[in-house]
Amino acid sequence: MKVEYRDALANMPEEKGEPIRSRIDIGGISSEMVGSSDQFERVRDYLLARIRGLSFIVVKNWIFVIGMAGVGKTTLAKKVFEDPMIQRHFELRAWVKVGRKCESNETLRCILAQVDPNTRDQMLTQGEDGDDDFEKLVGVLEEILKDKKCLIVMDDVWGWDRRLMDRLRELNVGILLTSRLRFDKEPPSFEKMLEEILFRRMICGHKGSPLEVVGLLSDEESKKLLGEKVFGEEGFPPHLEKLGEKIAKKCEGLPLMIVKVSELLSEKDKTPEFWTEVAERQHNPMFEDAYDQISEVLFPSYDYLPQYLKMLFLYLGAFPPYSNIDITNIFNLMNAEGFVQSIGTQKDFTIEYIGKKLLTQYHLMLIESGGGSMFTAGKFRVHSCWQHLCRKEASKIKFLHVLQSWDNVMKDQRRLGAHCNTLFAFKQVSDSVSDCASTIRSLLFLGPYHRFPVSIPAKDYKLLWVLDALRVRFYHVPLEILKLVCLKYLSLTCNNEIPISVSNLFQLQTLIIGQHMKIKKRGCDSYVPVEIWNMQELQHIGIRGRDLPTPNSDATLDKLTCLRGVSVKSCTREILKRIPNLNEIRIGMEFKPYGDDDDLCNAMSGLGYISEELQNLESLSYWVVNPDMQHVCMVPLEMFPSSLRYLRLSGLGCPWEYLNHIGPLLPILFTLSLESYAFRGPEWDIESKCFLNLVTLIIEDTDLVELRAQHGSLQKLEMLSIQHCYKFKQLDWTRDPSTATMLTIELVDCSPSVISSPMQLHGAGFKVHLHTSYLDEKS
């Protein structure tokens, strides 16, 4: 596959109808921008050698503008190119649209044709040159640029030509590059800076990083652009303003999409009735037309992907537009389909790897920080225009078909999904499924959660590997599902007990059983069948509201790496030692209103075996459901193995001093998240040598008033977020001056007095962000 991919790239046809002369023609490119004025000024100021708080990645005399296709990179570049200050500063300017197959010699000829008008015709009509002519062209350019300032814009760059870039750098010209890709072969200085920055941006949604990617427009900017394109400078008339705002929001901030929708709206009746249909209907024909028309611009980004990422990206088309996507779920689905095994080991194909590739290298995924915070977990999604392209391409090649109507043709499809789960209940759909039942690999119920049961067409799914029905409620687990012995992934929602026959699914890798309602009977605990210990292929178990039973044999689940939704009853020594390779565990604890302290102590006693039995545990989440501040959930220190890299605690109500005892036990902890009064009290005095390798600390919803970090504590901390701590007033921090990393502190909805209170920050660099929703200001 790798060889075929490289051959395909080498022989990829250039854009249709793209003569060489058009590479330097920028007459049809608009330089009108909405938003991004700060970005424009930063790029211009850098090129004019007046850097003021520059937040672009800069390598010597180059500046990179990267982002998703259609986001406005070329528009930004042209505005800079035509700016009067730029024109006065640079005596010579050249614009080259590089594209996917522009060779070094051709690029040089395009540059020479613009900086030396006398050779323009010769350069543009000259045939293909050999390698021997490269030095000649560079020599001519060097002679022309002697003692002159020159700006070169290289637009739509798809590959890194080291030979060309090194020679241009030697000529000391200003270079502005735009690209929808992040390259793998950039100079070491560029690469080193990107690695850390991009990873943090992907994991944390950190918008304050030094990498300035051209982003999507805000809702207000989108509304302004759409209104001006349809109605001129006056914008929307009053009777269409609210509808226009909804339509603009459906464009999700992509300028290319907004412009195309505005063109189609301008051709239609401007009546509230028509605009209401466009604004409210999910699969509106006008939006479908807009998606189809911009697909020509978007498709090369998909076409450029390696084959294994194409499969993943097409899978993303199964999800409804405007919805968040669980990357862990995607990984489990891909694993069940066999795609992970086909491209390498699981160690190589991780969640972080997926995010880095599609989010930061190819700009095909979006991320939003959670809860208004820069540092909390981000929400991944795919722009609706990309999802349309995915659905169309996937259906065409018989990879995946998303049902949008009862009369869809689905013959020979391998995977079926629906954004409206009830579609599968239609007789016509059920009959059509018969045409491909024997070849279907996956059934994906990905529409909004349906509180009433939806029947699954009872067919002979001989090769069904994946059944994702978590968003469908079942009164009972259907017995016909438990006969699908090829299943590797099963998720559904059901309050009743899981039948013993679930063990018939001996190839199952992922088992997720959700709850419709949390109803508990006094004295009645819920467990999965003990036969689950016979399911040796299980890797991921999510059984919220249920627990693992104590095995009645010496069976083990050696492949199990993730266990979610269980209580402390699943943490007995007998159980933990049967799942020795667990990498992640999420434990919930709920106080019984009729229980007593002895019951609580007995229930929590098994937590002490975690560090002893789970030697590979990297991620631990423990939360108290509906915490009662009259109880203190003092978890044992033995609960925390030294292998932990991620720890999330919620609702414990422990004193802050106890956290100082936990810190030294976790030498490699990377992220610590404390939520909902996990610890309480007015002061936390972080002792020296505590959490030495912690990078991210999140404190949310506590009664903390003052935080003091002693010298020598939190030495590698880079991100501190204190959220919704309405009593918090004071931060006293001393850091070692030798600390190389900048510490970014975020205060979200803390006490109003924290704004006027002086922060006692000493030592290495600090950056403080304040966000207060009640004052509606950020700083």
Coordinates of N, CA, C and O in Angstrom, one line a residue, residues 82 87 152 202 236 267 302 365 394-395 413 421 454 479 540 600 615 622 644 754 761 777:
E82 N -0.6 42.5 -1.5 CA -1.0 43.8 -2.1 C -1.0 45.0 -1.1 O -1.3 46.1 -1.5
Q87 N 4.4 46.7 -0.4 CA 4.8 47.1 -1.8 C 5.9 48.2 -1.7 O 6.9 48.2 -2.5
I152 N 8.5 36.6 -1.9 CA 8.0 35.5 -2.7 C 6.9 34.8 -1.9 O 7.1 34.4 -0.8
M202 N -3.6 19.7 20.1 CA -4.5 18.6 19.8 C -5.2 18.1 21.1 O -6.4 17.9 21.1
F236 N -28.3 41.7 6.6 CA -29.6 41.1 6.5 C -30.7 42.1 6.8 O -30.6 43.0 7.7
E267 N -29.7 33.5 -5.6 CA -30.5 33.1 -6.8 C -31.9 32.7 -6.4 O -32.7 32.4 -7.3
Y302 N -8.3 15.0 0.7 CA -8.6 13.6 0.9 C -7.8 12.7 0.1 O -7.2 11.7 0.5
M365 N -9.7 17.6 10.7 CA -10.6 17.5 11.9 C -10.5 18.8 12.6 O -9.6 19.6 12.5
A394 N -17.5 7.3 0.2 CA -17.6 6.0 0.9 C -18.7 5.1 0.2 O -18.5 3.9 0.0
S395 N -19.8 5.8 -0.1 CA -20.9 5.0 -0.7 C -20.5 4.6 -2.2 O -20.8 3.5 -2.6
Q413 N -23.3 -3.0 -0.3 CA -22.6 -2.1 0.7 C -22.0 -3.0 1.8 O -22.6 -4.0 2.2
N421 N -32.2 6.8 13.6 CA -32.2 5.4 14.0 C -33.5 4.6 13.6 O -33.5 3.4 13.3
V454 N -36.0 0.3 19.0 CA -36.1 0.3 17.5 C -35.6 -1.1 17.1 O -34.6 -1.6 17.6
L479 N -31.9 -11.7 21.6 CA -31.2 -13.0 21.6 C -30.6 -13.2 20.2 O -29.6 -13.9 20.1
H540 N -11.9 -4.1 25.6 CA -12.5 -2.9 26.1 C -13.9 -3.2 26.7 O -14.7 -3.8 26.0
L600 N -19.3 1.7 53.8 CA -18.4 2.4 52.9 C -17.0 1.9 53.0 O -16.3 1.7 51.9
Q615 N 0.0 -3.3 37.3 CA 1.3 -2.8 37.2 C 1.5 -1.9 35.9 O 2.4 -1.1 35.8
Y622 N -11.6 8.2 39.2 CA -12.4 7.8 40.3 C -13.3 9.0 40.7 O -12.9 10.1 41.0
L644 N 1.0 5.6 36.8 CA 0.0 6.5 36.3 C 0.5 7.7 35.6 O 1.5 8.4 36.1
V754 N -10.2 38.2 42.6 CA -8.9 37.7 42.1 C -8.4 38.6 41.0 O -7.2 38.6 40.7
L761 N 3.8 35.8 42.0 CA 4.5 34.9 41.0 C 6.0 35.3 40.9 O 6.3 36.4 40.5
E777 N -15.8 39.1 30.1 CA -14.5 39.6 29.6 C -13.5 38.6 29.7 O -13.5 37.7 30.5

